[in-house]
Each structure stands twice: as C-alpha cells, then as structure tokens.
Short mmCIF file of C-alpha atoms and ligand atoms in Angstrom, two decimals:
data_model
loop_
_atom_site.label_atom_id
_atom_site.label_comp_id
_atom_site.label_asym_id
_atom_site.label_seq_id
_atom_site.Cartn_x
_atom_site.Cartn_y
_atom_site.Cartn_z
CA MET C 1 21.24 -44.39 44.41
CA LYS C 2 23.18 -43.84 41.31
CA ARG C 3 23.47 -46.73 38.85
CA THR C 4 26.92 -48.36 38.42
CA ILE C 5 27.75 -50.40 35.41
CA ILE C 6 30.78 -52.80 35.62
CA PRO C 7 31.86 -54.47 32.38
CA VAL C 8 33.46 -57.92 32.37
CA LYS C 9 35.67 -58.35 29.36
CA ARG C 10 36.28 -61.86 28.32
CA LYS C 11 39.08 -62.94 25.97
CA THR C 12 37.41 -65.68 24.14
CA ALA C 13 33.69 -64.93 24.30
CA GLN C 14 31.12 -62.21 24.58
CA SER C 15 31.71 -59.91 27.46
CA TYR C 16 28.81 -58.90 29.80
CA THR C 17 27.93 -56.24 32.27
CA ILE C 18 27.01 -56.18 35.84
CA VAL C 19 24.47 -53.49 36.65
CA ILE C 20 24.28 -52.30 40.25
CA GLY C 21 21.43 -50.00 41.38
CA ASP C 22 17.90 -50.04 42.82
CA ASP C 23 16.48 -49.24 39.39
CA CYS C 24 18.38 -52.08 37.74
CA LEU C 25 15.11 -53.95 36.66
CA LYS C 26 14.35 -51.02 34.42
CA LYS C 27 17.74 -51.59 32.71
CA LEU C 28 17.02 -55.39 32.65
CA ILE C 29 13.81 -54.67 30.61
CA VAL C 30 15.64 -52.25 28.22
CA ASP C 31 18.43 -54.84 27.80
CA ILE C 32 16.06 -57.79 27.16
CA LYS C 33 14.24 -55.74 24.51
CA THR C 34 17.32 -54.38 22.78
CA LYS C 35 19.68 -57.18 23.03
CA LYS C 36 16.98 -59.90 22.33
CA TRP C 37 18.90 -62.59 24.23
CA ALA C 38 15.82 -64.94 24.11
CA ASN C 39 12.10 -65.06 23.16
CA ARG C 40 10.96 -65.87 26.70
CA TYR C 41 12.39 -66.66 29.97
CA ALA C 42 12.05 -69.07 32.86
CA ILE C 43 12.40 -67.34 36.18
CA ILE C 44 14.24 -69.94 38.29
CA THR C 45 13.93 -69.22 41.93
CA ASP C 46 13.58 -70.95 45.30
CA SER C 47 10.48 -71.26 47.48
CA LYS C 48 11.26 -68.27 49.71
CA VAL C 49 12.41 -65.84 46.96
CA LYS C 50 9.39 -66.85 44.85
CA LYS C 51 7.08 -65.35 47.55
CA LEU C 52 9.19 -62.23 48.15
CA TYR C 53 10.13 -61.19 44.71
CA GLY C 54 9.54 -63.95 42.09
CA GLU C 55 5.84 -63.10 41.49
CA LYS C 56 6.75 -59.40 41.52
CA VAL C 57 9.52 -59.66 39.03
CA GLN C 58 7.22 -61.81 36.74
CA LYS C 59 4.47 -59.13 36.92
CA ILE C 60 6.85 -56.24 36.08
CA LEU C 61 8.26 -58.22 33.15
CA LYS C 62 4.79 -59.17 31.96
CA LYS C 63 3.70 -55.34 32.02
CA ALA C 64 6.68 -54.76 29.76
CA GLY C 65 5.53 -57.43 27.36
CA ILE C 66 8.09 -60.08 28.34
CA GLU C 67 6.84 -63.56 28.56
CA THR C 68 7.97 -65.61 31.49
CA VAL C 69 7.23 -68.83 33.36
CA LEU C 70 8.17 -69.10 37.12
CA ILE C 71 9.81 -72.33 38.28
CA SER C 72 10.86 -72.85 41.99
CA PHE C 73 12.39 -75.44 44.20
CA ILE C 74 12.82 -75.85 47.89
CA GLN C 75 15.17 -73.34 49.47
CA GLY C 76 18.41 -74.45 50.93
CA GLU C 77 21.92 -75.80 50.09
CA LYS C 78 20.63 -79.34 50.66
CA HIS C 79 18.56 -78.88 47.51
CA LYS C 80 21.65 -77.89 45.35
CA ASN C 81 21.78 -81.33 43.70
CA PHE C 82 21.22 -83.35 40.60
CA LYS C 83 17.48 -84.05 41.68
CA THR C 84 16.73 -80.46 41.58
CA VAL C 85 18.48 -79.94 38.28
CA GLN C 86 16.54 -82.88 36.74
CA THR C 87 13.17 -81.50 38.02
CA ILE C 88 14.01 -78.01 36.47
CA LEU C 89 15.07 -79.61 33.20
CA ASP C 90 11.68 -81.63 33.20
CA SER C 91 9.79 -78.41 33.86
CA LEU C 92 11.61 -76.58 30.90
CA PHE C 93 10.64 -79.46 28.54
CA LYS C 94 6.93 -79.40 29.84
CA GLU C 95 6.86 -75.66 29.16
CA GLU C 96 8.25 -76.44 25.73
CA PHE C 97 11.30 -74.37 26.06
CA HIS C 98 13.54 -74.14 23.06
CA ARG C 99 17.12 -73.12 22.24
CA ASP C 100 16.10 -69.52 21.65
CA ASP C 101 14.51 -69.26 25.16
CA GLY C 102 16.31 -68.28 28.24
CA ILE C 103 16.70 -68.35 32.07
CA ILE C 104 16.71 -65.65 34.72
CA ALA C 105 18.29 -66.85 38.00
CA LEU C 106 16.54 -64.98 40.79
CA GLY C 107 17.86 -65.75 44.19
CA GLY C 108 20.88 -66.57 46.36
CA GLY C 109 24.05 -68.65 45.50
CA VAL C 110 22.19 -71.91 45.35
CA VAL C 111 19.68 -70.53 42.80
CA GLY C 112 22.41 -68.98 40.75
CA ASP C 113 24.36 -72.13 40.71
CA ILE C 114 21.54 -74.49 39.86
CA ALA C 115 19.87 -72.11 37.30
CA GLY C 116 23.31 -71.50 35.63
CA PHE C 117 24.07 -75.15 35.50
CA VAL C 118 20.59 -75.92 34.05
CA ALA C 119 21.14 -73.20 31.43
CA SER C 120 24.48 -74.76 30.55
CA LEU C 121 22.82 -78.14 29.93
CA TYR C 122 19.40 -77.52 28.52
CA MET C 123 19.70 -78.04 24.69
CA ARG C 124 23.47 -77.90 25.14
CA GLY C 125 23.21 -74.33 26.61
CA ILE C 126 20.74 -71.41 26.55
CA PRO C 127 21.27 -67.97 27.69
CA TYR C 128 20.91 -66.85 31.29
CA ILE C 129 20.81 -63.65 33.40
CA GLN C 130 21.51 -63.54 37.05
CA ILE C 131 19.62 -61.34 39.57
CA PRO C 132 21.23 -62.15 42.95
CA THR C 133 19.02 -61.45 46.06
CA THR C 134 21.58 -62.40 48.88
CA LEU C 135 24.68 -60.29 49.76
CA LEU C 136 26.92 -63.52 49.11
CA ALA C 137 25.43 -63.93 45.56
CA MET C 138 25.73 -60.13 44.91
CA VAL C 139 29.39 -59.89 45.85
CA ASP C 140 30.59 -63.32 44.65
CA SER C 141 28.71 -66.12 43.14
CA SER C 142 26.59 -64.28 40.48
CA VAL C 143 29.93 -63.05 38.91
CA GLY C 144 32.35 -65.14 37.08
CA GLY C 145 30.36 -67.89 35.64
CA LYS C 146 30.81 -70.74 38.04
CA THR C 147 27.74 -73.13 38.12
CA GLY C 148 27.21 -76.55 39.58
CA VAL C 149 25.82 -78.85 42.31
CA ASP C 150 27.01 -80.43 45.42
CA THR C 151 27.34 -84.28 45.41
CA LYS C 152 28.54 -86.95 47.88
CA TRP C 153 32.04 -86.17 46.34
CA GLY C 154 32.07 -82.66 47.72
CA LYS C 155 30.81 -79.10 47.25
CA ASN C 156 30.69 -77.78 43.72
CA LEU C 157 32.81 -80.54 42.40
CA ILE C 158 30.43 -81.15 39.50
CA GLY C 159 29.40 -78.15 37.28
CA SER C 160 30.44 -75.84 34.46
CA PHE C 161 31.90 -72.42 33.61
CA TYR C 162 29.04 -70.92 31.94
CA ASN C 163 28.64 -67.07 32.03
CA PRO C 164 25.48 -65.06 32.27
CA LYS C 165 24.56 -62.59 29.57
CA ALA C 166 24.24 -59.93 32.39
CA VAL C 167 23.95 -59.53 36.05
CA TYR C 168 21.56 -57.05 37.83
CA ILE C 169 22.15 -56.28 41.53
CA LYS C 170 19.37 -54.57 43.45
CA PRO C 171 20.86 -53.77 46.89
CA SER C 172 17.42 -52.95 48.43
CA TYR C 173 16.64 -56.80 48.02
CA LEU C 174 18.92 -57.13 50.95
CA GLN C 175 16.30 -55.48 53.22
CA THR C 176 14.43 -58.70 53.64
CA LEU C 177 17.46 -60.85 53.95
CA PRO C 178 17.72 -62.61 57.31
CA LYS C 179 20.81 -61.65 59.59
CA LYS C 180 22.27 -65.08 59.17
CA GLN C 181 22.29 -64.75 55.36
CA LEU C 182 23.79 -61.28 55.60
CA ARG C 183 26.68 -62.71 57.64
CA ASN C 184 27.42 -65.25 54.76
CA GLY C 185 27.99 -62.14 52.58
CA PHE C 186 29.93 -60.23 55.24
CA SER C 187 32.34 -63.30 55.38
CA GLU C 188 32.96 -63.19 51.73
CA ILE C 189 33.51 -59.36 52.00
CA ILE C 190 35.96 -59.73 54.83
CA LYS C 191 37.72 -62.29 52.38
CA TYR C 192 38.06 -59.62 49.67
CA GLY C 193 39.39 -57.21 52.32
CA ILE C 194 42.03 -59.57 53.42
CA ILE C 195 43.23 -60.69 50.04
CA ALA C 196 42.90 -57.47 48.17
CA ARG C 197 41.50 -54.37 49.67
CA PRO C 198 42.00 -53.56 53.45
CA SER C 199 39.87 -50.43 53.23
CA LEU C 200 36.86 -52.78 52.96
CA LEU C 201 37.88 -54.08 56.54
CA THR C 202 37.92 -50.51 57.82
CA PHE C 203 34.48 -49.85 56.31
CA LEU C 204 33.16 -53.01 58.04
CA GLN C 205 34.83 -52.06 61.28
CA LYS C 206 32.99 -48.63 61.22
CA ASN C 207 29.65 -49.40 59.87
CA LYS C 208 28.26 -52.55 61.53
CA GLU C 209 24.94 -51.04 62.37
CA SER C 210 23.96 -49.65 59.04
CA LEU C 211 25.30 -52.74 57.20
CA PHE C 212 23.20 -55.18 59.46
CA ALA C 213 20.22 -52.90 58.81
CA ALA C 214 21.02 -53.40 55.14
CA LYS C 215 21.00 -49.71 54.45
CA THR C 216 21.46 -49.33 50.66
CA LYS C 217 23.87 -46.37 51.12
CA ALA C 218 26.17 -48.68 53.18
CA THR C 219 25.68 -51.94 51.51
CA SER C 220 26.40 -50.33 47.96
CA LYS C 221 29.78 -49.01 49.35
CA LEU C 222 30.73 -52.60 49.62
CA ILE C 223 29.09 -54.37 46.73
CA ALA C 224 30.71 -52.35 43.83
CA PRO C 225 34.27 -52.64 45.06
CA CYS C 226 33.88 -56.44 45.85
CA VAL C 227 32.34 -56.85 42.31
CA ARG C 228 35.23 -54.92 40.78
CA ILE C 229 37.75 -57.13 42.55
CA LYS C 230 36.02 -60.32 41.48
CA ARG C 231 35.65 -58.79 37.91
CA THR C 232 39.36 -58.13 37.55
CA MET C 233 40.44 -61.63 38.85
CA VAL C 234 37.93 -63.44 36.50
CA GLN C 235 38.90 -61.27 33.61
CA VAL C 236 42.56 -62.28 33.94
CA ASP C 237 41.83 -65.94 34.89
CA GLU C 238 38.33 -67.07 34.04
CA ARG C 239 39.11 -70.83 34.52
CA GLU C 240 40.90 -70.44 37.69
CA ASN C 241 44.46 -71.44 36.67
CA GLY C 242 46.06 -68.66 38.52
CA MET C 243 44.90 -65.39 40.06
CA ARG C 244 41.29 -66.56 40.62
CA LYS C 245 42.51 -69.15 42.93
CA LEU C 246 43.17 -66.37 45.53
CA LEU C 247 39.31 -66.08 45.73
CA ASN C 248 39.48 -69.68 47.42
CA TYR C 249 41.14 -68.10 50.62
CA GLY C 250 39.58 -70.16 53.49
CA HIS C 251 37.48 -72.17 50.98
CA THR C 252 39.42 -75.39 50.77
CA ILE C 253 38.84 -75.93 54.40
CA GLY C 254 35.45 -74.23 54.43
CA HIS C 255 34.06 -76.48 51.67
CA ALA C 256 35.13 -79.60 53.74
CA ILE C 257 33.45 -78.23 56.90
CA GLU C 258 30.27 -77.60 54.88
CA LYS C 259 30.23 -81.22 53.60
CA GLN C 260 31.14 -82.84 56.88
CA SER C 261 28.32 -80.88 58.65
CA HIS C 262 25.92 -81.99 55.80
CA TYR C 263 25.53 -78.28 55.00
CA THR C 264 24.17 -77.35 58.40
CA VAL C 265 27.18 -75.05 58.79
CA GLN C 266 26.55 -72.21 56.42
CA HIS C 267 29.06 -71.16 53.71
CA GLY C 268 30.03 -67.87 55.42
CA GLN C 269 30.56 -69.63 58.66
CA ALA C 270 32.42 -72.41 57.15
CA ILE C 271 34.89 -69.98 55.37
CA SER C 272 35.48 -67.82 58.42
CA ILE C 273 36.67 -70.91 60.27
CA GLY C 274 38.60 -71.87 57.19
CA MET C 275 40.21 -68.55 57.04
CA SER C 276 40.98 -68.55 60.68
CA ILE C 277 42.64 -72.03 60.51
CA ILE C 278 44.75 -70.98 57.56
CA ASN C 279 45.68 -67.81 59.50
CA THR C 280 46.78 -69.90 62.55
CA ILE C 281 49.13 -71.83 60.19
CA ALA C 282 50.23 -68.74 58.59
CA VAL C 283 51.15 -67.25 61.88
CA SER C 284 52.98 -70.51 63.00
CA LYS C 285 55.20 -70.27 59.93
CA LYS C 286 55.78 -66.50 60.34
CA TRP C 287 54.10 -65.76 57.09
CA MET C 288 51.48 -63.57 58.77
CA SER C 289 51.90 -61.32 61.90
CA LYS C 290 49.97 -62.29 65.15
CA LYS C 291 48.42 -58.60 64.95
CA ASN C 292 47.02 -59.13 61.71
CA ALA C 293 45.41 -62.47 62.61
CA GLU C 294 44.01 -60.90 65.71
CA THR C 295 42.49 -57.95 63.69
CA ILE C 296 40.73 -60.46 61.28
CA LYS C 297 39.60 -62.58 64.32
CA LYS C 298 38.07 -59.49 65.94
CA LEU C 299 36.23 -58.57 62.81
CA PHE C 300 34.79 -62.04 62.47
CA LYS C 301 33.54 -61.72 66.10
CA THR C 302 32.03 -58.36 65.26
CA TYR C 303 30.05 -59.89 62.44
CA GLY C 304 29.06 -63.03 64.43
CA LEU C 305 31.17 -65.28 62.38
CA PRO C 306 32.76 -68.39 64.04
CA THR C 307 36.37 -69.13 64.03
CA LYS C 308 36.18 -72.46 65.97
CA LEU C 309 35.26 -75.77 64.39
CA PRO C 310 31.83 -77.32 65.55
CA THR C 311 32.38 -79.51 68.68
CA SER C 312 31.35 -82.86 66.96
CA PHE C 313 33.93 -82.57 64.28
CA SER C 314 36.64 -85.19 63.62
CA ASN C 315 39.96 -83.64 62.34
CA VAL C 316 40.81 -86.92 60.47
CA ALA C 317 37.51 -86.71 58.44
CA LEU C 318 38.10 -83.08 57.75
CA VAL C 319 41.44 -83.70 56.49
CA ASN C 320 40.15 -86.57 54.28
CA SER C 321 37.41 -84.29 52.87
CA ILE C 322 40.00 -81.59 52.07
CA LYS C 323 41.94 -84.14 49.94
CA MET C 324 38.83 -84.36 47.60
CA ASP C 325 38.85 -80.52 46.98
CA LYS C 326 39.21 -79.45 43.33
CA LYS C 327 42.21 -77.14 44.13
CA ILE C 328 44.25 -80.31 44.71
CA LYS C 329 46.42 -81.09 41.74
CA HIS C 330 49.16 -83.72 41.43
CA ASN C 331 48.52 -84.62 45.16
CA LYS C 332 49.80 -81.19 46.26
CA LYS C 333 47.28 -79.21 48.19
CA THR C 334 47.24 -75.64 47.14
CA PHE C 335 46.10 -73.38 49.89
CA VAL C 336 45.61 -69.50 49.80
CA VAL C 337 47.52 -67.77 52.58
CA ALA C 338 47.13 -64.18 53.52
CA THR C 339 50.52 -62.56 54.44
CA LYS C 340 49.20 -59.27 55.51
CA LEU C 341 45.93 -57.32 55.20
CA GLY C 342 45.44 -56.90 51.40
CA LYS C 343 48.00 -59.33 50.34
CA ALA C 344 47.61 -63.22 49.70
CA ARG C 345 49.53 -65.89 47.79
CA LEU C 346 49.37 -69.56 47.01
CA SER C 347 51.29 -72.18 49.06
CA THR C 348 51.78 -75.86 48.35
CA SER C 349 53.77 -76.49 51.44
CA ILE C 350 51.05 -76.89 53.98
CA THR C 351 50.90 -80.52 55.16
CA ASN C 352 48.12 -82.65 56.67
CA GLN C 353 50.03 -82.27 59.98
CA ASP C 354 49.94 -78.52 59.78
CA ILE C 355 46.26 -78.66 59.25
CA THR C 356 45.61 -81.18 62.01
CA LYS C 357 47.62 -79.17 64.47
CA ALA C 358 45.76 -75.93 63.49
CA CYS C 359 42.48 -77.70 63.77
CA ARG C 360 43.27 -78.71 67.38
CA LYS C 361 43.69 -75.08 68.24
CA HIS C 362 40.25 -74.37 66.62
CA ALA C 363 38.42 -77.16 68.31
N1 LIG L 1 33.69 -68.10 44.63
C1 LIG L 1 35.02 -68.16 44.09
C2 LIG L 1 35.08 -67.94 42.53
O1 LIG L 1 34.13 -67.64 41.94
O2 LIG L 1 36.15 -68.33 41.87
#
C-alpha cells in the first residue's frame, strides 16, 4: 500500500506527523536517526503485543543500530491504573533512563494512554512515539495527545495532554487482532461517520467481510479519513474547549457504562450503547429523525455492537456515574447529539430524567 503522511499542526508547540502504511517502520527508523528525538527508547507494551510484535520491533530497531529496552505490563483496561504507571516508572529508573531518552508506545489504547502518561511524568516529560496496534488506537487514541489512567473516580479522569513526536500506523498489525477488538474500532469509526462523514457509514455497510478479515486495502480506506477528521478537530481545539468535544458522542454515557461494569463492557460496546441512548433522546426531542436512528442501529447490529444496557445495570448508579464525567461544567451536563448523519452538536438541555427514561428503553 502507498504510504500516507498526515501532518498535525499545533499552535503553541511542535507539530508532528502521522504515518500510515505497512512500511511505516522504515520511516520510523529514518525519523529516529534524522530527528534524534532521544538517545535510546523504552518500548512500552502489554503482555500480548510483546509476544506478537514487541520482540520483533525491538529486533528491527537493534538491526538499525537503535538501542531499546522492552517493558511490558499485563494486558487489559483493568491494568490502566496508577500501579502500572508506578511499576513502569520504576523500570525506567532501574534501566537508568535519562531526560534525553524516550518511549515507544506499542499497543492498543491502554498501552498508548499509559505509555504517554508515563512519558509526560518521567523526569517531567520525555519524548514518546505512538505505534498503535489496534483499530481503536489507530483511528482515535494514538492521535491528539490524551494520556491517562482509570481510577475509582472514573475513566480517564486523571491524565495529561501530552503529544507524541510522531505516530506510525501499520494496518497489517490488525490481521492478528481478535474480532472483539476490531469491533471496538468499528464503533469509533461509526462515530466518525455519524458526527462528520456519512460516506464512512456507506463504506462500512458495503464492506463488512473484508473489514472483519482486516484486509489492508479495506481498513486503510477507513483509517486515513478517520485520522484526518481527528487531526482537524485536535488542530482547532487541542484542549477540548469546543470542537473536540464532538468526539465524545456516546462517550459520556459510554464511560459510565464501562466504569459501572468494572471494565467488563469494552469501550466500543459501551459507546455503541451510549450513542444509541443519546439517539433515543434526540429522536424523542425531534432533533434526529427516526429513520437516521434506525440506520445507525442497523449498522451497530451488522458490526455486532450492542444498543442495550447489560441486564444487571442500575439506572440510578449510571446517572450518578455520568455526573462525575469530565465533560460536566458548572453542573451542566454537555452531551453530544447527532442531528443527522454527518452532523452533530453540543446540548446542555438533556436532563437526568431524559437519560433515565431513555435508559429504560435500552434496558
Ligand atoms: N477520544 C476522544 C479524544 O481524543 O478527544
């Protein structure tokens, strides 16, 4: 496949590029050597990606004369916490990492968020590079500099905005990704389609087989447009004061679902339920047509994504969890509502009663 390079321009700091292509590790080596971001790198990954790609990437970099150490932690959202961060920081000290050393985040969203957070903390900040290996991380979390951990207070409520030096996306990594994980990514892609680019939805409707087979030709057609949408949003609004909030469509309720399920409901599933609940509210207020809500529901079904809450869920607990979400300002909950396919806006007029009523319909 042809290599795509997407620049992310930043107003107050250094810009960076997102490289998409199966030969992107070649570009990584050239960039490491010419840009001299760091003397050596800690490849931070999880137990699963370590076996699949961690050792391979380390070997490729060694062959190119780039010194690395490999640090891994147990796979899963449950490990996206302070304990993991502390353990990695300890490893960096034991390896005698200095300010002029760097980090390579190799993995999915959890790895990227943890490694980026560690990079922002270690010696008050060292450079890092993102190499996402899941669809969700490729189209969303590796771009835009959000890093952090989950705590008892909620998902991603503690963290930093800390941008990578570059992002390298190798679509063929998706060929080893379990279907469940692919679905997480499809959920985010459906989100992009609804809030910004309906042609993505048409592509998803027509190419289910090749997308679930992670055929590079098909996945690449989705990755680059999604990255471009996200790039535009973070360029305009890096700190999420305006336009970037639209990326949270379905996420305010979704994060509360993840937390309430103790992270047994995956992110992609939680946000498909979140988007569906918000759509029910939007239809009831005549902000969205029933037809559009039905089209979205059908697409979630096609991609095996739920629209109903888990049976054990308490609506009261869910509404309380939503209150802790970071999108809440001056006691006013801001929700993203889609008004038609390709168009979304913010709303502060959705009440707890609206949510409870809609949740009942999704129970
Ligand atoms: N995942 C939403 C954002 O990066 O803003």
